[in-house]
PDB file of C-alpha atoms in Angstrom:
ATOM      1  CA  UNK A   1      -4.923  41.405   8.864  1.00  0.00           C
ATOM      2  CA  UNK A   2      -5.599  43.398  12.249  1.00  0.00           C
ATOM      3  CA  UNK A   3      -9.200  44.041  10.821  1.00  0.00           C
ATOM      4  CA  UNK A   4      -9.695  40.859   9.126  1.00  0.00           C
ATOM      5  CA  UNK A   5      -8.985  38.862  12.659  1.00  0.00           C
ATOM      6  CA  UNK A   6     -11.425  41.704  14.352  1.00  0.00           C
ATOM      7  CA  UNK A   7     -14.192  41.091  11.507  1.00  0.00           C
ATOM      8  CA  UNK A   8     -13.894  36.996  12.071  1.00  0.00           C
ATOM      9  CA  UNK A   9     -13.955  37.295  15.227  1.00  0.00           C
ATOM     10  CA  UNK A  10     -16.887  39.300  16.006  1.00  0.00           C
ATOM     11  CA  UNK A  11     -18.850  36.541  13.387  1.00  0.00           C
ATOM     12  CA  UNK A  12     -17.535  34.187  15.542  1.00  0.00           C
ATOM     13  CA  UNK A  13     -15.131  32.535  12.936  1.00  0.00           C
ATOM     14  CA  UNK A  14     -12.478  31.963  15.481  1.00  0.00           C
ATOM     15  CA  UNK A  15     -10.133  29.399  13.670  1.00  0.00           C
ATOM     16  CA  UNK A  16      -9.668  31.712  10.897  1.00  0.00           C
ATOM     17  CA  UNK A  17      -9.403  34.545  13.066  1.00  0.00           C
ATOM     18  CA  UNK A  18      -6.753  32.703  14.995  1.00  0.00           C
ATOM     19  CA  UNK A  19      -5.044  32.225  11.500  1.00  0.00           C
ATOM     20  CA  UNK A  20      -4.304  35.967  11.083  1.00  0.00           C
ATOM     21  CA  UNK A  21      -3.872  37.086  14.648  1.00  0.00           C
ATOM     22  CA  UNK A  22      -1.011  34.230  14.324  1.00  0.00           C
ATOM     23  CA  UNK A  23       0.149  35.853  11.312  1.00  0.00           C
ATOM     24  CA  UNK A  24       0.176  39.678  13.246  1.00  0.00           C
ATOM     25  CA  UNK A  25       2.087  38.091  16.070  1.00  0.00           C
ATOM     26  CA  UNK A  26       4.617  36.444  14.130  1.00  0.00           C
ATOM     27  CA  UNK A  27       5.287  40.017  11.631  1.00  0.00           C
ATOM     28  CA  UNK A  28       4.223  42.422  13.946  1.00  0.00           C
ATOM     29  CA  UNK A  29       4.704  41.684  17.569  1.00  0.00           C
ATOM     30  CA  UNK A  30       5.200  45.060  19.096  1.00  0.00           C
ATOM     31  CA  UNK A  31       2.465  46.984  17.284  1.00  0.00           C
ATOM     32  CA  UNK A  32      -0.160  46.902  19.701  1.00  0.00           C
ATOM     33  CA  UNK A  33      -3.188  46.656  17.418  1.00  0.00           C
ATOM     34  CA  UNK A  34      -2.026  42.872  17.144  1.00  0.00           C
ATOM     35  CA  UNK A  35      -2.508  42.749  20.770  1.00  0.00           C
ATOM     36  CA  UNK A  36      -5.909  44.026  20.800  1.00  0.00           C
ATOM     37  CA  UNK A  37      -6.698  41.681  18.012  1.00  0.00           C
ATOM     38  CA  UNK A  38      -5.594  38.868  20.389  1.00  0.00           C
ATOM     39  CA  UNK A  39      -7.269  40.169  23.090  1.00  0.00           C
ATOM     40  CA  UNK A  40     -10.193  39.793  20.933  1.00  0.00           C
ATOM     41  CA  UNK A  41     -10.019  36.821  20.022  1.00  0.00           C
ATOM     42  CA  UNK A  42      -9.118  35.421  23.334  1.00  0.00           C
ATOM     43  CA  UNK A  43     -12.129  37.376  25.057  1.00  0.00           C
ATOM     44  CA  UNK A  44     -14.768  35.578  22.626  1.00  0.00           C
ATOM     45  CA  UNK A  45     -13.013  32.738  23.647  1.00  0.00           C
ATOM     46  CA  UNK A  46     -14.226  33.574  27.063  1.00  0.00           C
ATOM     47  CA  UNK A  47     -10.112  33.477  28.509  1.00  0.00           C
ATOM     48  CA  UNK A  48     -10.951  36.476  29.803  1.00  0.00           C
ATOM     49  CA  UNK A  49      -7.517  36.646  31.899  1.00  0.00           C
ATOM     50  CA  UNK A  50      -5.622  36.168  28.964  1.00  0.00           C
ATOM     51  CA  UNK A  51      -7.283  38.927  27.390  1.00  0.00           C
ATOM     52  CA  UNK A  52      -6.472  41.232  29.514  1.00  0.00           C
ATOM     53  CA  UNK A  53      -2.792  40.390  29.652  1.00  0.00           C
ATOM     54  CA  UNK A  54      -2.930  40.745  26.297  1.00  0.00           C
ATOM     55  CA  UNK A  55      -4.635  44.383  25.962  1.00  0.00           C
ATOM     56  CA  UNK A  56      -2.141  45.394  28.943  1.00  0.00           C
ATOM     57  CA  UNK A  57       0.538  44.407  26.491  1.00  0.00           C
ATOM     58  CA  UNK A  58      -1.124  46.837  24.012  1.00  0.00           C
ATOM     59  CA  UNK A  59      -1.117  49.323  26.547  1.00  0.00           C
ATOM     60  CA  UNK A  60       2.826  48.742  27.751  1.00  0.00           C
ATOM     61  CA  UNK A  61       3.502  49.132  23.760  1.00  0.00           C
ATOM     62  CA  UNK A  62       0.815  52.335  22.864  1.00  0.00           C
ATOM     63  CA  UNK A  63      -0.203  53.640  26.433  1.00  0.00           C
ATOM     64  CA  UNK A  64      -1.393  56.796  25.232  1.00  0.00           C
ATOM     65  CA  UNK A  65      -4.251  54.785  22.938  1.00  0.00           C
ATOM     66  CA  UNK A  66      -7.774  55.871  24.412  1.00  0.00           C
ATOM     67  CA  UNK A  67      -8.845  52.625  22.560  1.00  0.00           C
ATOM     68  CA  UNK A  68      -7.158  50.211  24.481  1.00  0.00           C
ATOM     69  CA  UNK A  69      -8.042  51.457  28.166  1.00  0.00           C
ATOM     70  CA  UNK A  70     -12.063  50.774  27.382  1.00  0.00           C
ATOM     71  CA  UNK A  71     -11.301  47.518  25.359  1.00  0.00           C
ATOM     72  CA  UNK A  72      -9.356  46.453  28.681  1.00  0.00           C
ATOM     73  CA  UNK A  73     -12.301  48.241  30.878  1.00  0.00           C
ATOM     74  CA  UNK A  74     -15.089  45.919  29.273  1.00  0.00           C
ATOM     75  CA  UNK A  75     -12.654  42.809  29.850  1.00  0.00           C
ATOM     76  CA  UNK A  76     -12.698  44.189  33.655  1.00  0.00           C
ATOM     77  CA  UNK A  77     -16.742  44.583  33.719  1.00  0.00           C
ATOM     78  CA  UNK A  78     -16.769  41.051  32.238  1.00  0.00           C
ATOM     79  CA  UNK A  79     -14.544  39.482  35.055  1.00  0.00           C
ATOM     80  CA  UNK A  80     -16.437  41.639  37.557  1.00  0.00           C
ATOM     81  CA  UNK A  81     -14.049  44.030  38.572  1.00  0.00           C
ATOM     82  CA  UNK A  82     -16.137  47.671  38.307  1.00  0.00           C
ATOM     83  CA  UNK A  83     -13.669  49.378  40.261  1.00  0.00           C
ATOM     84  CA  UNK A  84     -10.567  48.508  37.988  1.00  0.00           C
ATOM     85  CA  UNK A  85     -13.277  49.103  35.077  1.00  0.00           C
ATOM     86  CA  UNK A  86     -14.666  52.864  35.793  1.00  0.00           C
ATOM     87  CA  UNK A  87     -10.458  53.707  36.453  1.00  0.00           C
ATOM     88  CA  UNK A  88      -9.617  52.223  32.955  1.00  0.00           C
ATOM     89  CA  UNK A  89     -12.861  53.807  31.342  1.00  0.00           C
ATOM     90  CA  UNK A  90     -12.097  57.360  33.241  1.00  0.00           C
ATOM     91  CA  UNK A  91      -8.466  56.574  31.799  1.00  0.00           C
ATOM     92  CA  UNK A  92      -9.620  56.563  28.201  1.00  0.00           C
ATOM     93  CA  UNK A  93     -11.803  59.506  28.387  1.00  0.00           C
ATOM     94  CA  UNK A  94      -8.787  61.323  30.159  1.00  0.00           C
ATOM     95  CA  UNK A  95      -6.749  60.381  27.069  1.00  0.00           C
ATOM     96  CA  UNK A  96      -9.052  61.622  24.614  1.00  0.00           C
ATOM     97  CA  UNK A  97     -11.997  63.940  25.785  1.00  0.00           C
ATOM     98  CA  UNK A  98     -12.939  64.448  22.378  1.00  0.00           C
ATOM     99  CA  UNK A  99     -13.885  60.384  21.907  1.00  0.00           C
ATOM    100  CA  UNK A 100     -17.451  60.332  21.853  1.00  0.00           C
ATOM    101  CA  UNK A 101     -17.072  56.401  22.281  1.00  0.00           C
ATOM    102  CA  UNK A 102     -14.971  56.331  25.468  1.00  0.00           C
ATOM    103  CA  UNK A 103     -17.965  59.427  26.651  1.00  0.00           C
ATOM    104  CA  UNK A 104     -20.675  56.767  26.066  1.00  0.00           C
ATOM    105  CA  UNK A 105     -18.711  53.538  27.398  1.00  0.00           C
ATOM    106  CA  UNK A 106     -18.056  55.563  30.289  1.00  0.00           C
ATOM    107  CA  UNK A 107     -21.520  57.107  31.005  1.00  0.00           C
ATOM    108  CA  UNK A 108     -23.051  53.184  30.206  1.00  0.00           C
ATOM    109  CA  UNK A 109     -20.815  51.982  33.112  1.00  0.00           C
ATOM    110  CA  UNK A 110     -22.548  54.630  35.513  1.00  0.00           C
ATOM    111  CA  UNK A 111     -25.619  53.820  33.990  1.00  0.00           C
ATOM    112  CA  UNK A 112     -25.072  50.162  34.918  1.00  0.00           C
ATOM    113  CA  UNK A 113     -23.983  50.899  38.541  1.00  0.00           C
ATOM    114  CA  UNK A 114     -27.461  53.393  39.073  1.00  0.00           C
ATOM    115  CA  UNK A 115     -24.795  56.322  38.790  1.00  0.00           C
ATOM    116  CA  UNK A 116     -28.011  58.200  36.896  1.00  0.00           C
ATOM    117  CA  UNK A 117     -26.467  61.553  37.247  1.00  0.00           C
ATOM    118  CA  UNK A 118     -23.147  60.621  36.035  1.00  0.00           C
ATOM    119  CA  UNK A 119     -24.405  59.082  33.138  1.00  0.00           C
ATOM    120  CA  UNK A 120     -26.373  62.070  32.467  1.00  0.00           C
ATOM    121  CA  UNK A 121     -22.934  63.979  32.362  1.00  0.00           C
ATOM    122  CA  UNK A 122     -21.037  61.856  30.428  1.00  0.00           C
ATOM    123  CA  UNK A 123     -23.634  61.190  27.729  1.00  0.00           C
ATOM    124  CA  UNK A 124     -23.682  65.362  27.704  1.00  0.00           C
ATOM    125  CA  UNK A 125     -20.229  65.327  26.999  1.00  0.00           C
ATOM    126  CA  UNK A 126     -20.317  63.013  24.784  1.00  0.00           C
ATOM    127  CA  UNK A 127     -22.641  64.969  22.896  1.00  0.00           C
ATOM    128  CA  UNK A 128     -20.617  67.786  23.118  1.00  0.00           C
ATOM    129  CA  UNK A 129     -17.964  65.297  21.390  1.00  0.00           C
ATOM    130  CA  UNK A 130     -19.974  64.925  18.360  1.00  0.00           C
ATOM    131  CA  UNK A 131     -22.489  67.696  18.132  1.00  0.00           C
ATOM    132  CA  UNK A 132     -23.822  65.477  14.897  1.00  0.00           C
ATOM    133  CA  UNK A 133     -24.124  62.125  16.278  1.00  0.00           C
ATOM    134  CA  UNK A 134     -27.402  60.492  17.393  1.00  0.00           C
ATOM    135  CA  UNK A 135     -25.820  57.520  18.753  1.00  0.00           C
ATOM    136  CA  UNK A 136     -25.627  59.896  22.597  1.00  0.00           C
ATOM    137  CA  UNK A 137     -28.477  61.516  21.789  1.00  0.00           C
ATOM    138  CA  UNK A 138     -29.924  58.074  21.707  1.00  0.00           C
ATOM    139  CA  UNK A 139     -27.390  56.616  24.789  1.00  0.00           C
ATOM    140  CA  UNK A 140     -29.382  59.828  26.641  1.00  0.00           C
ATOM    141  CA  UNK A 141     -33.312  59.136  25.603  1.00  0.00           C
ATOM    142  CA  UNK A 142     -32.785  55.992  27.104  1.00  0.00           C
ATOM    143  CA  UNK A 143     -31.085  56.863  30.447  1.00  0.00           C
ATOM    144  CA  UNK A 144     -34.454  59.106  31.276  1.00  0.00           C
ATOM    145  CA  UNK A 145     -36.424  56.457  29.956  1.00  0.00           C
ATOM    146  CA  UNK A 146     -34.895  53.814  31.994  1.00  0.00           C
ATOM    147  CA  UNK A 147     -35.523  56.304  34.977  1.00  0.00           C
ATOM    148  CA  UNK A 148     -39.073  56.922  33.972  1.00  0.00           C
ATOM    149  CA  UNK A 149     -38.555  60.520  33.376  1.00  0.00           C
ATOM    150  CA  UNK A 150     -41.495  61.058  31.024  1.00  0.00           C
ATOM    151  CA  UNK A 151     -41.454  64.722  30.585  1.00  0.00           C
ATOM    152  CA  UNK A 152     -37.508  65.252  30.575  1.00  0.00           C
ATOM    153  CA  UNK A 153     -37.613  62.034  27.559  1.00  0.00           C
ATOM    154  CA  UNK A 154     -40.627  64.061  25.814  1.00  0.00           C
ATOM    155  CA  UNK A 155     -38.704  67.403  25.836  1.00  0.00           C
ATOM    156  CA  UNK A 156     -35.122  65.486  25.027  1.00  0.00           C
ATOM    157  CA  UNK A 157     -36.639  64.322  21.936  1.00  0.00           C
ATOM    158  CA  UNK A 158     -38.059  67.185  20.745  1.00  0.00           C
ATOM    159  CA  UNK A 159     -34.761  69.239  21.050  1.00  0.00           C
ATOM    160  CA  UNK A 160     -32.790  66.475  19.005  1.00  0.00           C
ATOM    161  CA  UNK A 161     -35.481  66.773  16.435  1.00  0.00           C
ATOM    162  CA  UNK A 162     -34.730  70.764  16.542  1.00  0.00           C
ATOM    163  CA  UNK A 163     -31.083  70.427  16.718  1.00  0.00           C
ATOM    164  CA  UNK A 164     -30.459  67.362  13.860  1.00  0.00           C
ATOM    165  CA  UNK A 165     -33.379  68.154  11.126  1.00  0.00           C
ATOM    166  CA  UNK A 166     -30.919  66.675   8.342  1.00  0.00           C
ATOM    167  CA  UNK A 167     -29.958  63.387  10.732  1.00  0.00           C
ATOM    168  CA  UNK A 168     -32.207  60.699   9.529  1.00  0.00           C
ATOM    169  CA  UNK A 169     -31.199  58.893  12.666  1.00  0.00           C
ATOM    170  CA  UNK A 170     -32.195  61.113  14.505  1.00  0.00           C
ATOM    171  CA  UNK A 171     -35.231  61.372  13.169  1.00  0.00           C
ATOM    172  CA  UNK A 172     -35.485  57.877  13.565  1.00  0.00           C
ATOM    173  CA  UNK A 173     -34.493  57.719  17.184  1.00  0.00           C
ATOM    174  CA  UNK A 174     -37.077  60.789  17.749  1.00  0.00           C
ATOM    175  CA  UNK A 175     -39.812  58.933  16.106  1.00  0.00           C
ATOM    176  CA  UNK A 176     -39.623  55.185  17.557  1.00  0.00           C
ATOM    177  CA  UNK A 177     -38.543  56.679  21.233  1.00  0.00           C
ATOM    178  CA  UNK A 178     -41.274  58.635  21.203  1.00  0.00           C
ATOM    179  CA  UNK A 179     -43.372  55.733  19.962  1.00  0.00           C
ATOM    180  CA  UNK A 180     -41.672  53.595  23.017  1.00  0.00           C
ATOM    181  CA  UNK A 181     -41.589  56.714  25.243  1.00  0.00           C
ATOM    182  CA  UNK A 182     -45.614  56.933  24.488  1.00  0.00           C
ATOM    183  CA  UNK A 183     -46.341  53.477  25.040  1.00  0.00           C
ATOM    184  CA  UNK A 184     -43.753  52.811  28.245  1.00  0.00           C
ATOM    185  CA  UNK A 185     -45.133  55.601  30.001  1.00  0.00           C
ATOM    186  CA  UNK A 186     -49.083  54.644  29.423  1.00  0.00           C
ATOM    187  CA  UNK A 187     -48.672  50.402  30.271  1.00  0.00           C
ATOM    188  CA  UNK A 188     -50.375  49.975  33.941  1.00  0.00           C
ATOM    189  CA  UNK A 189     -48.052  49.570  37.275  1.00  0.00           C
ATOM    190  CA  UNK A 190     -47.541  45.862  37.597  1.00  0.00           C
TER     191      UNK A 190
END
């Protein structure tokens, strides 16, 4: 039921999503996966407050889940509170260094705040996560893009080409960021 309500709501079929997060609360009230099913829910619901009361429930039940400290950070960037946010995302990390996920949610907050070099750090680490993954290879490519760091992007992709020659999505993300890299980097000022 937990992923069924998480599946509905992220299509957006809220009523029936409310029908099983209903269901969790009435059979299993104190696990706090049915919390952060709520808190789902409620969020695309755009109750953002309730959300988070809801996720802090999850966290009063669980408070050593990684999970719940980033779902509750993203709730905090989405009420504009960025302090409370990079403490909750720093919090999740803290919890589980090996998460590759709370790595990139953190280094996206920096990213977001013009914290370039502490993205840069955190989308390192969370390479060093998951040595296989492309998704921070990826999170990483962009950061220099977005800073207009031809060479560094150039170089980047070329090493994740070298260092995931198996990853097709890597080799994906090589080829259309270079692609994007190429054509970024030649469009006139202006």
């Amino acid at each position: 039921h937990i992923d069924l309500a998480n599946l509905l709501t992220a299509g957006r079929d809220l009523k029936q999503a409310q029908e099983h997060t209903d269901l969790l609360l009435e059979k299993n009230p104190n696990d706090p996966q049915t919390h952060v099913a709520i808190a789902n829910l409620l969020a695309a619901h755009a109750d953002f407050p309730a959300a988070i009361k809801e996720i802090q429930k999850a966290i009063a039940l669980a408070p050593d889940r990684a999970d719940s400290y980033t779902t509750l950070a993203l709730l905090q960037m989405r009420i504009n509170q960025p302090d409370a946010a990079e403490t909750n995302f720093k919090k999740a990390v803290e919890l589980n260094p090996k998460a590759m996920n709370a790595q990139l949610a953190l280094g996206s907050y920096y990213q977001s705040r013009d914290r370039f070099a502490d993205a840069e750090q955190q989308f390192r680490r969370a390479i060093d996560a998951d040595p296989k993954s492309a998704d921070p290879r990826a999170a990483l490519a962009r950061l220099y893009m977005a800073q207009g760091k031809k060479a560094e992007t150039e170089d980047f992709l070329k090493q994740v080409k070298r260092d995931l020659p198996e990853n097709s999505a890597a080799s994906r993300l090589a080829g259309k960021e270079e692609l994007r890299s190429a054509a970024d980097f030649k469009r006139p000022p202006g």
